[in-house]
mmCIF file of C-alpha atoms and ligand atoms in Angstrom:
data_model
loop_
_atom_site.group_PDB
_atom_site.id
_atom_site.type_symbol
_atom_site.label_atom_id
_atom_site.label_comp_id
_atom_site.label_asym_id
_atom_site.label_seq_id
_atom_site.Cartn_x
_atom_site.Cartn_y
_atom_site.Cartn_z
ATOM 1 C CA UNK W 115 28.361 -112.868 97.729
ATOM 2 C CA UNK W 116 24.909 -112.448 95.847
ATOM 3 C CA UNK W 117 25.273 -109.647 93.817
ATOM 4 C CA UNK W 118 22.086 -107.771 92.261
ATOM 5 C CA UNK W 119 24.019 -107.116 89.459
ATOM 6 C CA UNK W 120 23.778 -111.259 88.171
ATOM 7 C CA UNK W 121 20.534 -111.197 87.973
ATOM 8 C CA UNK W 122 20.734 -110.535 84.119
ATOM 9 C CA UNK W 123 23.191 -112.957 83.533
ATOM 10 C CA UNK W 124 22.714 -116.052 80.915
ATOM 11 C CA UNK W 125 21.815 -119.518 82.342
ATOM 12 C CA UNK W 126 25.491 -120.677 82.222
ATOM 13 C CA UNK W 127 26.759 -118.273 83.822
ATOM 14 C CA UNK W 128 24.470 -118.471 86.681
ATOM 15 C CA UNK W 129 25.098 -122.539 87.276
ATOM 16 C CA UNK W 130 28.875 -121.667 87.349
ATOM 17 C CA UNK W 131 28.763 -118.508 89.897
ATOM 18 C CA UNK W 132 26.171 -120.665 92.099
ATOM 19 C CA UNK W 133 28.242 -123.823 91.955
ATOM 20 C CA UNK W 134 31.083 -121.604 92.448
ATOM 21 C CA UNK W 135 29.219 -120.558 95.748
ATOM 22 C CA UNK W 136 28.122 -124.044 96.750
ATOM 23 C CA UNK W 137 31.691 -125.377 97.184
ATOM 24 C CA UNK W 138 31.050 -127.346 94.065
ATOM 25 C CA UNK W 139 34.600 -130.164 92.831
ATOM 26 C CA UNK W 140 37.033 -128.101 90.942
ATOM 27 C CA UNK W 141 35.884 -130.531 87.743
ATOM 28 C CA UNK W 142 32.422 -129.268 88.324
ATOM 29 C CA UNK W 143 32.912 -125.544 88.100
ATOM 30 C CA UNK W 144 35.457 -126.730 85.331
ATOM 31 C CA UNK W 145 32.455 -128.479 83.068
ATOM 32 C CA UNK W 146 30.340 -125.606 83.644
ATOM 33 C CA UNK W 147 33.073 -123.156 82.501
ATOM 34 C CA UNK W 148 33.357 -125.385 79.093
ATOM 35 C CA UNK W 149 29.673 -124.770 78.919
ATOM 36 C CA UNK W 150 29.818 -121.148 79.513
ATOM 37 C CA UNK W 151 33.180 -120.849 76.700
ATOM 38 C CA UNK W 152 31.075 -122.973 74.271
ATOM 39 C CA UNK W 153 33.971 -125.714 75.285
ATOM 40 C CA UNK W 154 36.804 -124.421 76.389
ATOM 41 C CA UNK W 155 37.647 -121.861 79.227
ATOM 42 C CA UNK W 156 38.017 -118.927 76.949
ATOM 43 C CA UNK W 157 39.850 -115.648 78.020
ATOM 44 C CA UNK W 158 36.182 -114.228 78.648
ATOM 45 C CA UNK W 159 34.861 -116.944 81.130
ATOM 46 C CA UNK W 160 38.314 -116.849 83.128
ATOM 47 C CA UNK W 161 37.459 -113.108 83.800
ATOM 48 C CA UNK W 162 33.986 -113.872 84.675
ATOM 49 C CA UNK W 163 35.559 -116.796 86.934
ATOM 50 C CA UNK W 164 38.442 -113.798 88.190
ATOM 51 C CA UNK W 165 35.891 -110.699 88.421
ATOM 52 C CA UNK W 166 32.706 -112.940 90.391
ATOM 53 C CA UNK W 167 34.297 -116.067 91.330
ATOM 54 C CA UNK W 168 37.983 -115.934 92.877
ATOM 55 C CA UNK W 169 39.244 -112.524 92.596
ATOM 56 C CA UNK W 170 35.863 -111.788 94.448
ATOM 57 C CA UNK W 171 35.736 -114.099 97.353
ATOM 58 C CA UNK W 172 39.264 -113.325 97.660
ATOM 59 C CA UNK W 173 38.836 -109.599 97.830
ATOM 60 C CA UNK W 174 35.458 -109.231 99.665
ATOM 61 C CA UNK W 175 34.721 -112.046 101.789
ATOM 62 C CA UNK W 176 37.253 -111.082 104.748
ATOM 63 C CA UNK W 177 38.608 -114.614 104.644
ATOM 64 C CA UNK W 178 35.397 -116.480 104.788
ATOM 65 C CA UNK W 179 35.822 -118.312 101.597
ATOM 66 C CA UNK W 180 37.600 -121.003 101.994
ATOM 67 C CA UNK W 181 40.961 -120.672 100.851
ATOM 68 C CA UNK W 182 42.196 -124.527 100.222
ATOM 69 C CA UNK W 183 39.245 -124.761 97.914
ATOM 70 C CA UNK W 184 40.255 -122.242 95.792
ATOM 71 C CA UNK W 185 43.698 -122.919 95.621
ATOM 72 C CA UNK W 186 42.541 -126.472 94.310
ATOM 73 C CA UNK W 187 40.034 -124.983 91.450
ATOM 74 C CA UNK W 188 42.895 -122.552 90.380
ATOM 75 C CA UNK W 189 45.078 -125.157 89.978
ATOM 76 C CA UNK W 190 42.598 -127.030 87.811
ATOM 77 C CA UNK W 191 41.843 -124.022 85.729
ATOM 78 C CA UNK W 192 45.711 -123.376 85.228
ATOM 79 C CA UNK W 193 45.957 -126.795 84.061
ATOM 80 C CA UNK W 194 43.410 -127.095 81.999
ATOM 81 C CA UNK W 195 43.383 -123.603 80.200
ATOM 82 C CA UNK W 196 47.416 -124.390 79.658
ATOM 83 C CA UNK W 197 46.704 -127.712 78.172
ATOM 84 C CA UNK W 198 45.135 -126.321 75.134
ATOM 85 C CA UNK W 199 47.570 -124.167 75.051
ATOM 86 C CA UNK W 200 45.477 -120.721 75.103
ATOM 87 C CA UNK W 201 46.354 -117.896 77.269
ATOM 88 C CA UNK W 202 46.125 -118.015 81.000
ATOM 89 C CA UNK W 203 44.880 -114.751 83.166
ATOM 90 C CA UNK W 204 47.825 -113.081 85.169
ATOM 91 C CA UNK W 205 45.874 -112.863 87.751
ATOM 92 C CA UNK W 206 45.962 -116.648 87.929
ATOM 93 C CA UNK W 207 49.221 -117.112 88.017
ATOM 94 C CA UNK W 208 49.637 -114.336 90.744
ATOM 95 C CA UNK W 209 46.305 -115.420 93.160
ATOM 96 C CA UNK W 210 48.014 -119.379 92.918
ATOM 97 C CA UNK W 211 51.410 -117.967 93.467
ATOM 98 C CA UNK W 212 50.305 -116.134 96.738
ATOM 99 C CA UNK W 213 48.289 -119.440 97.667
ATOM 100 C CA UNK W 214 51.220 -121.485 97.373
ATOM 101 C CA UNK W 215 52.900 -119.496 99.926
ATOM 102 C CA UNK W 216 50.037 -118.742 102.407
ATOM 103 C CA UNK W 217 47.684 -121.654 102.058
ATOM 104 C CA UNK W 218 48.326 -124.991 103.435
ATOM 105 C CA UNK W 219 45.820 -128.074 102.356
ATOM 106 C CA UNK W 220 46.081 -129.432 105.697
ATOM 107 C CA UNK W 221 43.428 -126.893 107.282
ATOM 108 C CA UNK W 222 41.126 -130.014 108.266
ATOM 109 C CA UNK W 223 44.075 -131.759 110.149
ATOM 110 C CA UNK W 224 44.169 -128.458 112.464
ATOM 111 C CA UNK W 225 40.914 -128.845 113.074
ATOM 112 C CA UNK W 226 39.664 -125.756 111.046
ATOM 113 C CA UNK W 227 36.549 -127.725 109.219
ATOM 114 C CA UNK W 228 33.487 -125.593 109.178
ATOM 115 C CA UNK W 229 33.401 -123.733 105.868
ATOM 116 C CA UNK W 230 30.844 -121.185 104.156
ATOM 117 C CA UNK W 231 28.769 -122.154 101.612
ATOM 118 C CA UNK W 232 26.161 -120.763 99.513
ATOM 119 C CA UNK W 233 23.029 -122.644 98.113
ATOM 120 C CA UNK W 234 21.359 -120.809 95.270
ATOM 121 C CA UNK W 235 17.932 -121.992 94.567
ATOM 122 C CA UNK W 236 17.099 -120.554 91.269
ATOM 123 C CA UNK W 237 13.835 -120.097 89.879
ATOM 124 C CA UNK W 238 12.749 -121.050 86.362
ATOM 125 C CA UNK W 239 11.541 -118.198 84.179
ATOM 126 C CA UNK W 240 7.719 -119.368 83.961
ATOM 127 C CA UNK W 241 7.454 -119.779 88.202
ATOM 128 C CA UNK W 242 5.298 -117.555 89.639
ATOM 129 C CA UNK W 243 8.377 -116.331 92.065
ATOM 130 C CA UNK W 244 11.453 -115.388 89.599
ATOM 131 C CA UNK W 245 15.362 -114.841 90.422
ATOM 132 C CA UNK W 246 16.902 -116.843 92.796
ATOM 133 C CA UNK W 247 17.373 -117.399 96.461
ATOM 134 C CA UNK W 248 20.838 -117.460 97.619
ATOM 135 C CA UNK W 249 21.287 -119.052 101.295
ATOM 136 C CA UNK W 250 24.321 -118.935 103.117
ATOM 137 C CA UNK W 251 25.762 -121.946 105.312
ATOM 138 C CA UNK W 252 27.931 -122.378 107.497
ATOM 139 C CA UNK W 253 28.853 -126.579 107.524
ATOM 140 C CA UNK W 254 31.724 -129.104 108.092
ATOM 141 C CA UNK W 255 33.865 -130.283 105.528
ATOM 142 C CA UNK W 256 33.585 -133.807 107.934
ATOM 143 C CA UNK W 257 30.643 -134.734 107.725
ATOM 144 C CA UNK W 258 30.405 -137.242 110.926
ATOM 145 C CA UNK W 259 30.822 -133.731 112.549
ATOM 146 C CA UNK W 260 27.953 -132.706 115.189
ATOM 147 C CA UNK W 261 26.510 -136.253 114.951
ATOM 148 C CA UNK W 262 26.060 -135.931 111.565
ATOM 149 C CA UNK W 263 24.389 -132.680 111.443
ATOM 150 C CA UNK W 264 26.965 -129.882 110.328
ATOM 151 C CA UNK W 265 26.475 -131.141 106.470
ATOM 152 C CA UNK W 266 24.131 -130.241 103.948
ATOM 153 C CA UNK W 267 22.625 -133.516 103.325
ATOM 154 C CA UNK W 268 20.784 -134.238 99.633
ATOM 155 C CA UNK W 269 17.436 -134.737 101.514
ATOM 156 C CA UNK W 270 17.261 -131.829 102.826
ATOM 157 C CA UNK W 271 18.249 -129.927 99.733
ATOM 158 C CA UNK W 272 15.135 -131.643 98.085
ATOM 159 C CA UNK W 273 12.906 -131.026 101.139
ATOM 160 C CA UNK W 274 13.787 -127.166 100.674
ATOM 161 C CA UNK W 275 12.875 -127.906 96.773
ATOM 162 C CA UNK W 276 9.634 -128.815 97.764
ATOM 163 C CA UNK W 277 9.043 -126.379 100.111
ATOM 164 C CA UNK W 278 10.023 -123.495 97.440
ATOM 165 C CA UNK W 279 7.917 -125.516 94.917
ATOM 166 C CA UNK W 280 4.501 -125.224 97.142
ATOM 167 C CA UNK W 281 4.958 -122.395 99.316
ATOM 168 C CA UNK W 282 0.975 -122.426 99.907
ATOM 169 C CA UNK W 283 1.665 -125.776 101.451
ATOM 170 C CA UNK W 284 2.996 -124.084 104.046
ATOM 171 C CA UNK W 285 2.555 -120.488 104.239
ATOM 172 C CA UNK W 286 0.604 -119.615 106.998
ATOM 173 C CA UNK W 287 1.411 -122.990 108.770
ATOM 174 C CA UNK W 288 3.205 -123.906 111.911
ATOM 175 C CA UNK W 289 6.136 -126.199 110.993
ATOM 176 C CA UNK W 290 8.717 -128.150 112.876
ATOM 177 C CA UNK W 291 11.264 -130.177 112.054
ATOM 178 C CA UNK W 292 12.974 -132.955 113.646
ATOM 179 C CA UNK W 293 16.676 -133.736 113.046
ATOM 180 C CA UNK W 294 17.559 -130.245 111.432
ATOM 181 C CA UNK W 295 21.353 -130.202 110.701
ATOM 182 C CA UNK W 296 22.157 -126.849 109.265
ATOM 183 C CA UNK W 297 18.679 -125.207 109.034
ATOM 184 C CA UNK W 298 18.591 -124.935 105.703
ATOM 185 C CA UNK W 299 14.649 -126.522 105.299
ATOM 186 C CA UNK W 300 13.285 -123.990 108.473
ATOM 187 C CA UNK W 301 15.279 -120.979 106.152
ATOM 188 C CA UNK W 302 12.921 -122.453 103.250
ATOM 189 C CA UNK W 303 10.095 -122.326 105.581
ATOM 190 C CA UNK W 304 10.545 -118.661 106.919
ATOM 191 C CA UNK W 305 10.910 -117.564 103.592
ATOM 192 C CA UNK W 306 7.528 -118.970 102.323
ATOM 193 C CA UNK W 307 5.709 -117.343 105.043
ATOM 194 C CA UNK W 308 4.743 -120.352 107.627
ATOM 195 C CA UNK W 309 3.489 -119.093 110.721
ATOM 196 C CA UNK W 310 6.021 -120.580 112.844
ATOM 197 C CA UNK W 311 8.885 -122.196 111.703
ATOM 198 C CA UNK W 312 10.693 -124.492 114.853
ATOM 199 C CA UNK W 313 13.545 -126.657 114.151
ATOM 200 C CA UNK W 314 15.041 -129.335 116.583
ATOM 201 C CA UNK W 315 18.657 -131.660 116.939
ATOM 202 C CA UNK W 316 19.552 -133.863 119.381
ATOM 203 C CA UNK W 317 23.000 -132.911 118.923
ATOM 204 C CA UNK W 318 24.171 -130.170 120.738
ATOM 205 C CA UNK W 319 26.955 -128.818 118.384
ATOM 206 C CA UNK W 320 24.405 -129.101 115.621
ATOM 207 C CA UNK W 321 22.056 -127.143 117.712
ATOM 208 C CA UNK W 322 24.648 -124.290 118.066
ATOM 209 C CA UNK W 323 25.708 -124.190 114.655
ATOM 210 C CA UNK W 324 22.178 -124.096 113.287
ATOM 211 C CA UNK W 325 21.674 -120.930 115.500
ATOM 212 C CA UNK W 326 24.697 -119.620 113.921
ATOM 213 C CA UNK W 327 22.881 -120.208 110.573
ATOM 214 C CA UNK W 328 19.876 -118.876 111.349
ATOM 215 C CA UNK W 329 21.717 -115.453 112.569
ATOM 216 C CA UNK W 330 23.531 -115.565 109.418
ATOM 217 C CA UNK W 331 20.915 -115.629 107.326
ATOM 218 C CA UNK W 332 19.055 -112.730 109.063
ATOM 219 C CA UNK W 333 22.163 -110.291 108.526
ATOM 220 C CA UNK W 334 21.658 -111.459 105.215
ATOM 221 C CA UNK W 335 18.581 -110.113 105.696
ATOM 222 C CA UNK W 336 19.223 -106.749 107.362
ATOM 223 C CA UNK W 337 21.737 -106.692 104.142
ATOM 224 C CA UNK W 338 18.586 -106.685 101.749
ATOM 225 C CA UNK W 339 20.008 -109.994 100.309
ATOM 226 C CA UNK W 340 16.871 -112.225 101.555
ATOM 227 C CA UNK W 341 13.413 -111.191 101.401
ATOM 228 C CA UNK W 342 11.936 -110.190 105.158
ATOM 229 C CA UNK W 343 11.393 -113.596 107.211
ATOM 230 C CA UNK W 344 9.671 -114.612 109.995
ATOM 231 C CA UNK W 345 12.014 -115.459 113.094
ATOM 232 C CA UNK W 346 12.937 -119.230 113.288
ATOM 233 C CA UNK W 347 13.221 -121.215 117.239
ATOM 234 C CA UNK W 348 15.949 -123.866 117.416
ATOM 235 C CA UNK W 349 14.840 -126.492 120.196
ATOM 236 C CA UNK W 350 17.271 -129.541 121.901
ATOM 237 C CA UNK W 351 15.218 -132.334 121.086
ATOM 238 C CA UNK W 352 16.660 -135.875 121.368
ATOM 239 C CA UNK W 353 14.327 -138.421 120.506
ATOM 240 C CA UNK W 354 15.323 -141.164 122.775
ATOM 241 C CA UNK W 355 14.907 -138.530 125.807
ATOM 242 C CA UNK W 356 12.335 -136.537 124.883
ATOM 243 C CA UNK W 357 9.477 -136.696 127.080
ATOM 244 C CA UNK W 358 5.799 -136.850 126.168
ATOM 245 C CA UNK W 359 4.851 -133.809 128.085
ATOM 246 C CA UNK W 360 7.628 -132.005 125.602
ATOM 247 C CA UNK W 361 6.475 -133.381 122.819
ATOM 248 C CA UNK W 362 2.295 -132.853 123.591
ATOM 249 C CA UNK W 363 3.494 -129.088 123.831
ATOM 250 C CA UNK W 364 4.558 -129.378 120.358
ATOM 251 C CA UNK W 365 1.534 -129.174 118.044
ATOM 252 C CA UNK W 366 2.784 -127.974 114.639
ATOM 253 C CA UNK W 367 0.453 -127.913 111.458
ATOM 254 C CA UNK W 368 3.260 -129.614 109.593
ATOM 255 C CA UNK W 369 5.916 -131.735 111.157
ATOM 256 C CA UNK W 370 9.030 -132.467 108.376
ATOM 257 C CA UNK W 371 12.256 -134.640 108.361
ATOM 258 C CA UNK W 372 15.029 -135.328 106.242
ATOM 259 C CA UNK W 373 17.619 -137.837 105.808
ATOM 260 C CA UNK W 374 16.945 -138.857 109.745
ATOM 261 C CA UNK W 375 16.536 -142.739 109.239
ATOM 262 C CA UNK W 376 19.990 -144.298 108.580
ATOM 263 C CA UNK W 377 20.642 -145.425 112.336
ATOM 264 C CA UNK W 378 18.455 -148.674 113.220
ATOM 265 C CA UNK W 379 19.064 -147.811 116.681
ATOM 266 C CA UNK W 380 17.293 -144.525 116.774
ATOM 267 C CA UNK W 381 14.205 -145.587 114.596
ATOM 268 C CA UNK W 382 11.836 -146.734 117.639
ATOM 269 C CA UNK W 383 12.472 -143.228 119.492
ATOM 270 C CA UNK W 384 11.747 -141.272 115.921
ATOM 271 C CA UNK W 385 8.870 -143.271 115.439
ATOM 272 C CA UNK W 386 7.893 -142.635 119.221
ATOM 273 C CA UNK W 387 8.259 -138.784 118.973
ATOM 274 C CA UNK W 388 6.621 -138.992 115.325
ATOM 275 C CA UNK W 389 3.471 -140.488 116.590
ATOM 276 C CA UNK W 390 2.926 -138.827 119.765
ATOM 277 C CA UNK W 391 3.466 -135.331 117.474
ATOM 278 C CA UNK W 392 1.006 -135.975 114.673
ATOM 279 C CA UNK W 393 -1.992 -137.863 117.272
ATOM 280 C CA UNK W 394 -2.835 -134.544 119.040
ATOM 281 C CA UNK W 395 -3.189 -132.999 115.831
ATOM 282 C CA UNK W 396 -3.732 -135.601 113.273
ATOM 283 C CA UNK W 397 -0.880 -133.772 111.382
ATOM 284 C CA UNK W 398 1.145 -134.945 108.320
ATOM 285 C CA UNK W 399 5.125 -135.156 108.497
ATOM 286 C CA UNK W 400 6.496 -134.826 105.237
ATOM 287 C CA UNK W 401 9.682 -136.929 105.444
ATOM 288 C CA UNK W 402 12.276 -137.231 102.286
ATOM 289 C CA UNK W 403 15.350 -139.739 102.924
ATOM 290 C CA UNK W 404 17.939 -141.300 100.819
ATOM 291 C CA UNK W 405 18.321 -144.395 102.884
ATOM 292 C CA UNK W 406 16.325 -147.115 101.709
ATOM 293 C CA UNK W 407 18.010 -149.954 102.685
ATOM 294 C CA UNK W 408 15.516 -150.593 105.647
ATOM 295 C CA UNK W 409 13.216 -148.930 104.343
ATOM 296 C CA UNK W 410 10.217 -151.379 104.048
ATOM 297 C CA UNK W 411 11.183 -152.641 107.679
ATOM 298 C CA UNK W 412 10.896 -148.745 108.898
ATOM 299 C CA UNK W 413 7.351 -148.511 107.293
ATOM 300 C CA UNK W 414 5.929 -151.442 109.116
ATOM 301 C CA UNK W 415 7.487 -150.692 112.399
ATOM 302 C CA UNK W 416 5.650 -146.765 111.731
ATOM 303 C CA UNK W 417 2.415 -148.578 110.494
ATOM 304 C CA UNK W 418 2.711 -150.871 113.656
ATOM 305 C CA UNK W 419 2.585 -147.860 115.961
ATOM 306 C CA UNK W 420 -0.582 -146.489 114.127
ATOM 307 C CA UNK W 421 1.256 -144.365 111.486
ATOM 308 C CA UNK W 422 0.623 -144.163 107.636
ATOM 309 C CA UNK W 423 3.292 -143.585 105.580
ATOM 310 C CA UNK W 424 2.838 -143.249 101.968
ATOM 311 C CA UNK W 425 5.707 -142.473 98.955
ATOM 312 C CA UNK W 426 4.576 -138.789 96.728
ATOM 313 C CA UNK W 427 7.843 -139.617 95.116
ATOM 314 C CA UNK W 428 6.478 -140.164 91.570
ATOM 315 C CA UNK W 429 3.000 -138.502 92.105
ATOM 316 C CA UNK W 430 4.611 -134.911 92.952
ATOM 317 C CA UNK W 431 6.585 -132.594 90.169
ATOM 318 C CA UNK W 432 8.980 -130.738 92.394
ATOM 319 C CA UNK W 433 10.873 -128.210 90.520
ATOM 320 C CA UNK W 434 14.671 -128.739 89.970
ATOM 321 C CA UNK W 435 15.901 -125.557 91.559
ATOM 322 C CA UNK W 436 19.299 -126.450 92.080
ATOM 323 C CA UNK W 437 20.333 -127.548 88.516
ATOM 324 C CA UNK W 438 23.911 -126.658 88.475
ATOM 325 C CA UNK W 439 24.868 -128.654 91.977
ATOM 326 C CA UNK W 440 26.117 -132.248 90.125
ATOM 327 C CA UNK W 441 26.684 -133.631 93.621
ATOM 328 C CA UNK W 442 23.784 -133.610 94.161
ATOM 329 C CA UNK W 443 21.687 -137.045 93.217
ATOM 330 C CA UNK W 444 17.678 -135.845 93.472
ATOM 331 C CA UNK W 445 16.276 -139.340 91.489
ATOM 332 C CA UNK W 446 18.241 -140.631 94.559
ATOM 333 C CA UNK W 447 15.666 -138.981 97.187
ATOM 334 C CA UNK W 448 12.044 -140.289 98.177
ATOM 335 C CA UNK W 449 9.759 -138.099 99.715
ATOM 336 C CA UNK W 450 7.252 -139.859 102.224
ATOM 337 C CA UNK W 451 3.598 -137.994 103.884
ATOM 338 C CA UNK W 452 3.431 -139.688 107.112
ATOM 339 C CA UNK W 453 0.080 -139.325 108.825
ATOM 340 C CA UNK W 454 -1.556 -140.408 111.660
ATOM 341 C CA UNK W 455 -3.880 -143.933 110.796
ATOM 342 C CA UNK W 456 -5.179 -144.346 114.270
HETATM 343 C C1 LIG I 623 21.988 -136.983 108.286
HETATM 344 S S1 LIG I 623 21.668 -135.619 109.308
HETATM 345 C C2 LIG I 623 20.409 -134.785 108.398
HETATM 346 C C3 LIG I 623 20.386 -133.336 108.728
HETATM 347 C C4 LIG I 623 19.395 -132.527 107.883
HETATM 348 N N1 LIG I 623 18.039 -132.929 108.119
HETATM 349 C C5 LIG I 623 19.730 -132.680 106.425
HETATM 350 O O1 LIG I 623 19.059 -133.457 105.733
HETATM 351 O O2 LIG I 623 20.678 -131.993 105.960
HETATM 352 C C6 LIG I 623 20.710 -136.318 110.644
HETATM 353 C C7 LIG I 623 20.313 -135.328 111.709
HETATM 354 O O3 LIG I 623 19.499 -135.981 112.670
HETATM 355 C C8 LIG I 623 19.978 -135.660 113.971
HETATM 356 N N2 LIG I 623 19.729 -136.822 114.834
HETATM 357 C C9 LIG I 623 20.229 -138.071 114.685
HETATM 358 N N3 LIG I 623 19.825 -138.862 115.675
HETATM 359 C C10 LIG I 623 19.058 -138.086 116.486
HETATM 360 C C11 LIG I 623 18.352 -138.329 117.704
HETATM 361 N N4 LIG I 623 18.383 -139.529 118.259
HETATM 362 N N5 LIG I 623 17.661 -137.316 118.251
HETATM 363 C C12 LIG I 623 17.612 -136.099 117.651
HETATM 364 N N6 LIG I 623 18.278 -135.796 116.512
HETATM 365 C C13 LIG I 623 18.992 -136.779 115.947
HETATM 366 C C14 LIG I 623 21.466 -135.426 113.789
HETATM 367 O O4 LIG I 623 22.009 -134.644 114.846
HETATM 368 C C15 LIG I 623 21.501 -134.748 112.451
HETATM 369 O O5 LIG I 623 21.330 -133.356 112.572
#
């Protein structure tokens, strides 16, 4: 769905096509079209929403976009556009009329929840890398699904903003991640060049839609949409089971986590596998979460088992790549170094 071609377009229009892609809410995409219309969705935003939003996934993406969603943010644009009484698109009123017949809202029910997303990071003008980066995901629209790891969680956006923000933190450096989800943070990693990217889940269903991720993303590749990546390794790493001969084979330059301390239960094994990673190699774990509500009980329990855990929330500037996604909360993330005291 990236298309060469946007690269010249104006700021608005580039937070509406990527929110578009992102699976944004209908009044999302609908405050960024006001923007783009100087306030109102003017005859020459709905074509740019027709020609490179809905008329395009509907045309070119074999099905892949998911229909329900744009059934609902046609709706809302009929709606609204009608309201102030200016003139709606035909194609509109044809594209809702055809939904109406072939698209029932109760896809979840039948159990068809993983969708397609796209996340476009895009770069400011004055970064040393310009453009954008646009990554495509496959995730669940239930977001308990695969143990809670087939959904793009905020922390792990930010994570991937930090990544993209210091790519010489990492390029060059083995990396491995506990509790991937999706894979979106080892996609970030390939694509600044770390040596050796390996992510890990405990959860099986995670595992195999990561994989599917990955391969996704290196089609994109073969397509010329991504710049040339190194090769990412999934790994089936529960904490509570993982062993310690496992986890002394495991000797990354940079371990990272997000969003992977909301169950209690699970904290004594993450701290277990955390510690017995960064000893052999006196590594640093770079950990953002959004849970804080045991969050000063977490850090003792790490600083009890010889860890050091300190916040880089204010201290670090991490660029706000994703500036159009408004469900997205980023004051709402910390980011944690974690490093081995002892
Ligand atoms: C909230 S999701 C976060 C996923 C991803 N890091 C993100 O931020 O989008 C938590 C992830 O941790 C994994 N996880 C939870 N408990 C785990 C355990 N005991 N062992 C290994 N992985 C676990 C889940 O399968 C899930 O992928």
């Amino acid at each position: 769905m990236a298309n060469k071609d946007l690269r010249q377009l104006d700021t608005p229009h580039t937070h509406l096509i990527s929110a578009f892609l992102a699976m944004e809410s209908p009044d999302c995409l609908l405050s960024l079209a006001r923007v783009c219309g100087g306030g109102s969705v003017t005859e020459s935003v709905q074509r740019f929403i027709w020609d490179q939003c809905i008329g395009k996934a509907v045309s070119e993406q074999n099905g892949n976009f998911y229909r329900p969603y744009l059934k609902r943010f046609l709706k809302k644009l009929i709606v609204e556009v009608e309201s102030t009484g200016a003139y709606v698109l035909d194609e509109f009123y044809e594209q809702y009329a055809t939904f109406m017949i072939s698209v029932k809202d109760d896809d979840m029910a039948k159990g068809l929840s993983r969708i397609l997303k796209w996340v476009s990071f895009l770069f400011p003008d004055d970064c040393s890398k310009s453009g954008k980066l646009v990554i495509p995901l496959q995730c669940s629209l239930n977001l308990l699904e695969g143990d809670t790891g087939c959904s793009i969680w905020p922390s792990s956006l930010f994570l991937s903003e930090f990544i993209l923000s210091f790519p010489e933190k990492f390029s060059g450096k083995s990396c491995f991640e506990v509790g991937s989800g999706v894979g979106l943070v080892g996609i970030c990693l390939a694509h600044v060049r770390a040596s050796k990217v390996t992510l890990s889940d405990g959860d099986l269903s995670t595992l195999a839609n990561m994989k599917l991720n990955l391969d996704l993303n290196q089609s994109c590749l073969k397509s010329g949409l991504l710049e040339p990546t190194r090769e990412v390794q999934c790994k089936y790493l529960p904490w509570e089971s993982a062993s310690e001969c496992e986890l002394h084979d495991i000797m990354p330059d940079l371990l990272l986590a997000a969003d992977v301390i909301y169950d209690p239960l699970c904290i004594p094994h993450l701290i277990r596998v955390l510690s017995i990673i960064l000893r052999q190699r006196k590594a640093h774990s770079h950990a953002p979460d959004e849970n804080f509500e045991h969050l000063e009980e977490n850090i003792a329990v790490a600083e009890q088992a010889g860890l050091s855990v300190a916040d880089l929330s204010e201290e670090i500037q991490v660029l706000d790549l994703l500036p159009y996604l408004q469900s997205y909360q980023r004051s709402n993330v910390k980011l944690f170094c974690v490093s081995c005291s002892s």
